[in-house]
């Protein structure tokens, strides 16, 4: 069953604008990750935030995590056409293997 | 490093045929996983392995077999293909204790 649900399902913005995607999940997590998938390609890991962290930055990416609301957001600042892709949140739970459960994704289109 | 490689890139099967999807990684990662990606469903875990000789079922294991005889290789076998197995299949690997997964480019499988 899907753990993460992204919102919105699709987002279209102009180059230079900021893009915000949200992820909600159902059960307690060990950490939450965001991945990017360009059309027809495999997923690429972007950033990981642990359950005891509230905010994390990586370049133009900013991730927040609110464990009380079971939600996370990914902000991409000053978007570029090359950011056009699908973005997935993935939650990892306790346990040795820490199975990662992926959400359904947000399709981002950045218009030049 | 080649990272995670998958073959073939595309495959068309008839119902009832069997085949093996190949996956190899050259990063000496302990963990390897197989996912399928269907429209609107995100990625779902089929099988995973935490090391050579150790495999376990994921969320949607029926109709698939795996084995892990070496650290590098993790093939996925479809025993008797069904149209419901039409999907894009991704192999991923990660280091023990780290959730960041590295994905292969995927195999697009169509079962007629």
PDB file of C-alpha atoms in Angstrom:
ATOM      1  CA  UNK A   1       0.000   0.000   0.000  1.00  0.00           C
ATOM      2  CA  UNK A   2       1.204   3.534  -0.714  1.00  0.00           C
ATOM      3  CA  UNK A   3       2.612   5.326   2.293  1.00  0.00           C
ATOM      4  CA  UNK A   4       3.272   8.737   0.782  1.00  0.00           C
ATOM      5  CA  UNK A   5       0.847  10.874  -1.138  1.00  0.00           C
ATOM      6  CA  UNK A   6       2.195  13.870  -3.016  1.00  0.00           C
ATOM      7  CA  UNK A   7       0.293  17.022  -3.646  1.00  0.00           C
ATOM      8  CA  UNK A   8      -0.241  18.456  -6.189  1.00  0.00           C
ATOM      9  CA  UNK A   9      -0.215  15.639  -8.752  1.00  0.00           C
ATOM     10  CA  UNK A  10       0.972  18.091 -11.396  1.00  0.00           C
ATOM     11  CA  UNK A  11       2.474  21.566 -11.255  1.00  0.00           C
ATOM     12  CA  UNK A  12       3.345  23.968 -14.049  1.00  0.00           C
ATOM     13  CA  UNK A  13       5.404  27.095 -13.370  1.00  0.00           C
ATOM     14  CA  UNK A  14       7.530  29.652 -15.201  1.00  0.00           C
ATOM     15  CA  UNK A  15      11.299  29.465 -15.107  1.00  0.00           C
ATOM     16  CA  UNK A  16      12.639  31.440 -12.160  1.00  0.00           C
ATOM     17  CA  UNK A  17       9.610  30.804  -9.943  1.00  0.00           C
ATOM     18  CA  UNK A  18       9.684  28.598  -6.862  1.00  0.00           C
ATOM     19  CA  UNK A  19       8.047  25.165  -6.861  1.00  0.00           C
ATOM     20  CA  UNK A  20       6.592  23.594  -3.741  1.00  0.00           C
ATOM     21  CA  UNK A  21       5.517  19.975  -3.469  1.00  0.00           C
ATOM     22  CA  UNK A  22       3.984  18.323  -0.445  1.00  0.00           C
ATOM     23  CA  UNK A  23       4.028  14.770   0.832  1.00  0.00           C
ATOM     24  CA  UNK A  24       1.818  13.228   3.500  1.00  0.00           C
ATOM     25  CA  UNK A  25       2.345   9.813   5.044  1.00  0.00           C
ATOM     26  CA  UNK A  26       0.448   7.547   7.381  1.00  0.00           C
ATOM     27  CA  UNK A  27       2.720   5.816   9.884  1.00  0.00           C
ATOM     28  CA  UNK A  28       5.834   6.671  11.884  1.00  0.00           C
ATOM     29  CA  UNK A  29       9.007   6.941   9.881  1.00  0.00           C
ATOM     30  CA  UNK A  30      12.734   6.747  10.404  1.00  0.00           C
ATOM     31  CA  UNK A  31      13.476   9.172   7.605  1.00  0.00           C
ATOM     32  CA  UNK A  32      11.944  10.671   4.480  1.00  0.00           C
ATOM     33  CA  UNK A  33      13.646  11.081   1.133  1.00  0.00           C
ATOM     34  CA  UNK A  34      12.924  12.909  -2.081  1.00  0.00           C
ATOM     35  CA  UNK A  35      13.780  11.528  -5.508  1.00  0.00           C
ATOM     36  CA  UNK A  36      13.618  12.997  -9.003  1.00  0.00           C
ATOM     37  CA  UNK A  37      12.722  11.049 -12.129  1.00  0.00           C
ATOM     38  CA  UNK A  38      13.282  12.470 -15.568  1.00  0.00           C
ATOM     39  CA  UNK A  39      11.014  11.084 -18.262  1.00  0.00           C
ATOM     40  CA  UNK A  40      11.932   7.515 -19.142  1.00  0.00           C
ATOM     41  CA  UNK A  41      14.818   7.349 -16.681  1.00  0.00           C
ATOM     42  CA  UNK A  42      15.537   5.872 -13.270  1.00  0.00           C
ATOM     43  CA  UNK A  43      15.074   7.760 -10.030  1.00  0.00           C
ATOM     44  CA  UNK A  44      17.811   9.950  -8.611  1.00  0.00           C
ATOM     45  CA  UNK A  45      18.147  10.575  -4.891  1.00  0.00           C
ATOM     46  CA  UNK A  46      17.925  14.283  -3.978  1.00  0.00           C
ATOM     47  CA  UNK A  47      17.847  14.658  -0.214  1.00  0.00           C
ATOM     48  CA  UNK A  48      17.139  12.747   2.992  1.00  0.00           C
ATOM     49  CA  UNK A  49      15.712  14.192   6.200  1.00  0.00           C
ATOM     50  CA  UNK A  50      15.677  12.212   9.429  1.00  0.00           C
ATOM     51  CA  UNK A  51      12.687  12.060  11.745  1.00  0.00           C
ATOM     52  CA  UNK A  52      14.471  14.236  14.342  1.00  0.00           C
ATOM     53  CA  UNK A  53      15.211  16.982  11.801  1.00  0.00           C
ATOM     54  CA  UNK A  54      12.831  19.775  10.844  1.00  0.00           C
ATOM     55  CA  UNK A  55      14.533  21.357   7.867  1.00  0.00           C
ATOM     56  CA  UNK A  56      17.332  20.553   5.476  1.00  0.00           C
ATOM     57  CA  UNK A  57      18.927  22.382   2.559  1.00  0.00           C
ATOM     58  CA  UNK A  58      20.857  21.219  -0.477  1.00  0.00           C
ATOM     59  CA  UNK A  59      21.652  23.801  -3.113  1.00  0.00           C
ATOM     60  CA  UNK A  60      18.311  25.129  -4.414  1.00  0.00           C
ATOM     61  CA  UNK A  61      16.376  22.455  -2.513  1.00  0.00           C
ATOM     62  CA  UNK A  62      14.772  22.970   0.867  1.00  0.00           C
ATOM     63  CA  UNK A  63      12.967  20.140   2.628  1.00  0.00           C
ATOM     64  CA  UNK A  64      10.859  20.455   5.748  1.00  0.00           C
ATOM     65  CA  UNK A  65       9.438  17.694   7.901  1.00  0.00           C
ATOM     66  CA  UNK A  66       6.576  17.942  10.376  1.00  0.00           C
ATOM     67  CA  UNK A  67       6.261  14.595  12.140  1.00  0.00           C
ATOM     68  CA  UNK A  68       3.245  15.777  14.169  1.00  0.00           C
ATOM     69  CA  UNK A  69       1.334  16.336  10.924  1.00  0.00           C
ATOM     70  CA  UNK A  70       3.051  13.451   9.131  1.00  0.00           C
ATOM     71  CA  UNK A  71       3.954  15.693   6.242  1.00  0.00           C
ATOM     72  CA  UNK A  72       6.933  17.021   4.333  1.00  0.00           C
ATOM     73  CA  UNK A  73       7.462  19.651   1.687  1.00  0.00           C
ATOM     74  CA  UNK A  74      10.070  20.080  -1.017  1.00  0.00           C
ATOM     75  CA  UNK A  75      10.808  23.595  -2.210  1.00  0.00           C
ATOM     76  CA  UNK A  76      12.826  24.177  -5.378  1.00  0.00           C
ATOM     77  CA  UNK A  77      13.888  27.802  -5.608  1.00  0.00           C
ATOM     78  CA  UNK A  78      14.602  29.718  -8.820  1.00  0.00           C
ATOM     79  CA  UNK A  79      13.421  26.827 -10.967  1.00  0.00           C
ATOM     80  CA  UNK A  80      15.025  25.995 -14.298  1.00  0.00           C
ATOM     81  CA  UNK A  81      13.722  24.168 -17.352  1.00  0.00           C
ATOM     82  CA  UNK A  82      16.062  21.301 -16.413  1.00  0.00           C
ATOM     83  CA  UNK A  83      14.046  20.819 -13.188  1.00  0.00           C
ATOM     84  CA  UNK A  84      11.160  19.476 -15.279  1.00  0.00           C
ATOM     85  CA  UNK A  85      10.653  15.967 -13.917  1.00  0.00           C
ATOM     86  CA  UNK A  86       8.531  13.901 -11.558  1.00  0.00           C
ATOM     87  CA  UNK A  87       9.348  14.156  -7.874  1.00  0.00           C
ATOM     88  CA  UNK A  88       8.663  11.352  -5.391  1.00  0.00           C
ATOM     89  CA  UNK A  89       8.785  11.253  -1.654  1.00  0.00           C
ATOM     90  CA  UNK A  90       9.838   7.985  -0.061  1.00  0.00           C
ATOM     91  CA  UNK A  91       9.480   7.010   3.561  1.00  0.00           C
ATOM     92  CA  UNK A  92      11.707   4.606   5.440  1.00  0.00           C
ATOM     93  CA  UNK A  93      10.555   2.805   8.537  1.00  0.00           C
ATOM     94  CA  UNK A  94      12.299   1.140  11.431  1.00  0.00           C
ATOM     95  CA  UNK A  95      13.869  -2.219  10.869  1.00  0.00           C
ATOM     96  CA  UNK A  96      17.055  -3.707   9.566  1.00  0.00           C
ATOM     97  CA  UNK A  97      16.407  -3.344   5.868  1.00  0.00           C
ATOM     98  CA  UNK A  98      14.333  -0.189   6.273  1.00  0.00           C
ATOM     99  CA  UNK A  99      11.993  -0.802   3.385  1.00  0.00           C
ATOM    100  CA  UNK A 100      11.386   2.394   1.502  1.00  0.00           C
ATOM    101  CA  UNK A 101       7.831   3.150   0.409  1.00  0.00           C
ATOM    102  CA  UNK A 102       7.308   5.559  -2.476  1.00  0.00           C
ATOM    103  CA  UNK A 103       4.497   7.992  -3.043  1.00  0.00           C
ATOM    104  CA  UNK A 104       2.688   8.561  -6.306  1.00  0.00           C
ATOM    105  CA  UNK A 105       4.726  11.593  -7.354  1.00  0.00           C
ATOM    106  CA  UNK A 106       4.316  15.213  -8.457  1.00  0.00           C
ATOM    107  CA  UNK A 107       4.898  15.986 -12.116  1.00  0.00           C
ATOM    108  CA  UNK A 108       6.642  19.353 -12.386  1.00  0.00           C
ATOM    109  CA  UNK A 109       6.825  21.282 -15.637  1.00  0.00           C
ATOM    110  CA  UNK A 110       9.039  24.376 -15.753  1.00  0.00           C
ATOM    111  CA  UNK A 111       8.250  26.556 -18.751  1.00  0.00           C
ATOM    112  CA  UNK A 112      11.247  28.460 -20.181  1.00  0.00           C
TER     113      UNK A 112
ATOM    114  CA  UNK B   1      31.763   3.037 -12.118  1.00  0.00           C
ATOM    115  CA  UNK B   2      28.781   1.963 -14.210  1.00  0.00           C
ATOM    116  CA  UNK B   3      26.496   2.128 -11.152  1.00  0.00           C
ATOM    117  CA  UNK B   4      23.354   0.009 -11.563  1.00  0.00           C
ATOM    118  CA  UNK B   5      22.796  -1.552 -14.964  1.00  0.00           C
ATOM    119  CA  UNK B   6      19.704  -3.318 -16.235  1.00  0.00           C
ATOM    120  CA  UNK B   7      19.072  -5.416 -19.322  1.00  0.00           C
ATOM    121  CA  UNK B   8      17.130  -5.489 -21.503  1.00  0.00           C
ATOM    122  CA  UNK B   9      15.796  -1.932 -21.887  1.00  0.00           C
ATOM    123  CA  UNK B  10      12.628  -3.110 -23.629  1.00  0.00           C
ATOM    124  CA  UNK B  11      10.925  -6.495 -23.843  1.00  0.00           C
ATOM    125  CA  UNK B  12       7.689  -7.807 -25.296  1.00  0.00           C
ATOM    126  CA  UNK B  13       6.409 -11.170 -24.104  1.00  0.00           C
ATOM    127  CA  UNK B  14       3.396 -13.296 -24.826  1.00  0.00           C
ATOM    128  CA  UNK B  15       1.197 -14.486 -21.987  1.00  0.00           C
ATOM    129  CA  UNK B  16       2.701 -17.579 -20.394  1.00  0.00           C
ATOM    130  CA  UNK B  17       6.281 -16.953 -21.466  1.00  0.00           C
ATOM    131  CA  UNK B  18       9.042 -16.704 -18.912  1.00  0.00           C
ATOM    132  CA  UNK B  19      12.049 -14.430 -18.821  1.00  0.00           C
ATOM    133  CA  UNK B  20      14.727 -12.983 -16.570  1.00  0.00           C
ATOM    134  CA  UNK B  21      15.418  -9.303 -16.082  1.00  0.00           C
ATOM    135  CA  UNK B  22      19.060  -8.716 -15.295  1.00  0.00           C
ATOM    136  CA  UNK B  23      20.418  -6.263 -12.742  1.00  0.00           C
ATOM    137  CA  UNK B  24      24.015  -5.669 -11.753  1.00  0.00           C
ATOM    138  CA  UNK B  25      25.792  -3.099  -9.593  1.00  0.00           C
ATOM    139  CA  UNK B  26      29.491  -2.372  -9.215  1.00  0.00           C
ATOM    140  CA  UNK B  27      29.360  -0.312  -6.011  1.00  0.00           C
ATOM    141  CA  UNK B  28      29.657  -3.283  -3.630  1.00  0.00           C
ATOM    142  CA  UNK B  29      26.275  -2.424  -2.112  1.00  0.00           C
ATOM    143  CA  UNK B  30      24.787  -4.936   0.283  1.00  0.00           C
ATOM    144  CA  UNK B  31      21.137  -4.128  -0.404  1.00  0.00           C
ATOM    145  CA  UNK B  32      19.381  -4.593  -3.729  1.00  0.00           C
ATOM    146  CA  UNK B  33      15.708  -4.229  -4.614  1.00  0.00           C
ATOM    147  CA  UNK B  34      13.289  -4.656  -7.478  1.00  0.00           C
ATOM    148  CA  UNK B  35      10.398  -2.243  -7.997  1.00  0.00           C
ATOM    149  CA  UNK B  36       7.674  -1.958 -10.557  1.00  0.00           C
ATOM    150  CA  UNK B  37       6.265   1.384 -11.620  1.00  0.00           C
ATOM    151  CA  UNK B  38       2.743   1.682 -12.968  1.00  0.00           C
ATOM    152  CA  UNK B  39       0.941   4.906 -13.943  1.00  0.00           C
ATOM    153  CA  UNK B  40      -0.526   6.646 -10.913  1.00  0.00           C
ATOM    154  CA  UNK B  41       0.846   3.998  -8.533  1.00  0.00           C
ATOM    155  CA  UNK B  42       4.344   5.184  -7.772  1.00  0.00           C
ATOM    156  CA  UNK B  43       6.919   2.452  -7.207  1.00  0.00           C
ATOM    157  CA  UNK B  44       6.034  -0.794  -5.487  1.00  0.00           C
ATOM    158  CA  UNK B  45       8.583  -3.156  -3.989  1.00  0.00           C
ATOM    159  CA  UNK B  46       8.599  -6.654  -5.485  1.00  0.00           C
ATOM    160  CA  UNK B  47      11.560  -8.398  -3.801  1.00  0.00           C
ATOM    161  CA  UNK B  48      14.682  -7.314  -2.038  1.00  0.00           C
ATOM    162  CA  UNK B  49      17.970  -8.719  -0.799  1.00  0.00           C
ATOM    163  CA  UNK B  50      20.140  -7.669   2.130  1.00  0.00           C
ATOM    164  CA  UNK B  51      23.129  -9.692   0.972  1.00  0.00           C
ATOM    165  CA  UNK B  52      24.286 -12.624  -1.110  1.00  0.00           C
ATOM    166  CA  UNK B  53      22.092 -15.645  -0.446  1.00  0.00           C
ATOM    167  CA  UNK B  54      19.398 -13.629   1.383  1.00  0.00           C
ATOM    168  CA  UNK B  55      16.186 -12.500  -0.286  1.00  0.00           C
ATOM    169  CA  UNK B  56      12.737 -11.549   0.931  1.00  0.00           C
ATOM    170  CA  UNK B  57       9.372 -10.521  -0.428  1.00  0.00           C
ATOM    171  CA  UNK B  58       8.167  -6.977  -0.846  1.00  0.00           C
ATOM    172  CA  UNK B  59       4.697  -5.620  -1.389  1.00  0.00           C
ATOM    173  CA  UNK B  60       3.864  -7.345  -4.721  1.00  0.00           C
ATOM    174  CA  UNK B  61       5.927 -10.570  -4.993  1.00  0.00           C
ATOM    175  CA  UNK B  62       3.427 -12.889  -6.693  1.00  0.00           C
ATOM    176  CA  UNK B  63       4.541 -14.121 -10.107  1.00  0.00           C
ATOM    177  CA  UNK B  64       8.196 -13.171  -9.562  1.00  0.00           C
ATOM    178  CA  UNK B  65      11.252 -15.013  -8.264  1.00  0.00           C
ATOM    179  CA  UNK B  66      14.659 -13.691  -7.301  1.00  0.00           C
ATOM    180  CA  UNK B  67      18.012 -15.051  -6.234  1.00  0.00           C
ATOM    181  CA  UNK B  68      21.229 -13.406  -5.101  1.00  0.00           C
ATOM    182  CA  UNK B  69      24.242 -15.639  -5.603  1.00  0.00           C
ATOM    183  CA  UNK B  70      26.740 -12.759  -5.733  1.00  0.00           C
ATOM    184  CA  UNK B  71      26.877  -9.250  -4.273  1.00  0.00           C
ATOM    185  CA  UNK B  72      26.819  -7.768  -7.774  1.00  0.00           C
ATOM    186  CA  UNK B  73      23.855  -9.499  -9.439  1.00  0.00           C
ATOM    187  CA  UNK B  74      20.170  -9.647  -8.586  1.00  0.00           C
ATOM    188  CA  UNK B  75      18.073 -11.123 -11.420  1.00  0.00           C
ATOM    189  CA  UNK B  76      14.283 -11.020 -11.438  1.00  0.00           C
ATOM    190  CA  UNK B  77      12.455 -13.962 -13.013  1.00  0.00           C
ATOM    191  CA  UNK B  78       8.946 -13.866 -14.385  1.00  0.00           C
ATOM    192  CA  UNK B  79       7.730 -17.445 -14.220  1.00  0.00           C
ATOM    193  CA  UNK B  80       4.655 -17.240 -16.479  1.00  0.00           C
ATOM    194  CA  UNK B  81       4.075 -13.729 -17.775  1.00  0.00           C
ATOM    195  CA  UNK B  82       0.613 -12.184 -17.485  1.00  0.00           C
ATOM    196  CA  UNK B  83      -0.728  -8.909 -18.959  1.00  0.00           C
ATOM    197  CA  UNK B  84      -0.954  -7.541 -15.384  1.00  0.00           C
ATOM    198  CA  UNK B  85       2.852  -7.653 -15.299  1.00  0.00           C
ATOM    199  CA  UNK B  86       3.103  -5.039 -18.034  1.00  0.00           C
ATOM    200  CA  UNK B  87       5.083  -2.329 -16.289  1.00  0.00           C
ATOM    201  CA  UNK B  88       8.411  -0.570 -15.987  1.00  0.00           C
ATOM    202  CA  UNK B  89      10.806  -2.449 -13.713  1.00  0.00           C
ATOM    203  CA  UNK B  90      13.547  -0.748 -11.753  1.00  0.00           C
ATOM    204  CA  UNK B  91      16.414  -2.296  -9.878  1.00  0.00           C
ATOM    205  CA  UNK B  92      18.055  -0.326  -7.065  1.00  0.00           C
ATOM    206  CA  UNK B  93      20.944  -0.800  -4.697  1.00  0.00           C
ATOM    207  CA  UNK B  94      22.009   0.835  -1.456  1.00  0.00           C
ATOM    208  CA  UNK B  95      24.681   0.517   1.173  1.00  0.00           C
ATOM    209  CA  UNK B  96      23.787  -1.230   4.407  1.00  0.00           C
ATOM    210  CA  UNK B  97      22.546   1.294   6.945  1.00  0.00           C
ATOM    211  CA  UNK B  98      21.974   3.998   4.349  1.00  0.00           C
ATOM    212  CA  UNK B  99      18.637   4.593   2.703  1.00  0.00           C
ATOM    213  CA  UNK B 100      19.873   6.466  -0.350  1.00  0.00           C
ATOM    214  CA  UNK B 101      19.092   4.151  -3.248  1.00  0.00           C
ATOM    215  CA  UNK B 102      20.786   4.133  -6.619  1.00  0.00           C
ATOM    216  CA  UNK B 103      18.498   3.183  -9.470  1.00  0.00           C
ATOM    217  CA  UNK B 104      19.092   1.518 -12.792  1.00  0.00           C
ATOM    218  CA  UNK B 105      17.602   2.927 -16.013  1.00  0.00           C
ATOM    219  CA  UNK B 106      14.663   0.521 -16.009  1.00  0.00           C
ATOM    220  CA  UNK B 107      13.218  -2.222 -18.206  1.00  0.00           C
ATOM    221  CA  UNK B 108       9.954  -1.530 -20.009  1.00  0.00           C
ATOM    222  CA  UNK B 109       8.046  -4.812 -20.228  1.00  0.00           C
ATOM    223  CA  UNK B 110       4.897  -5.426 -22.254  1.00  0.00           C
ATOM    224  CA  UNK B 111       2.984  -8.689 -21.924  1.00  0.00           C
ATOM    225  CA  UNK B 112       0.502  -9.368 -24.719  1.00  0.00           C
TER     226      UNK B 112
END
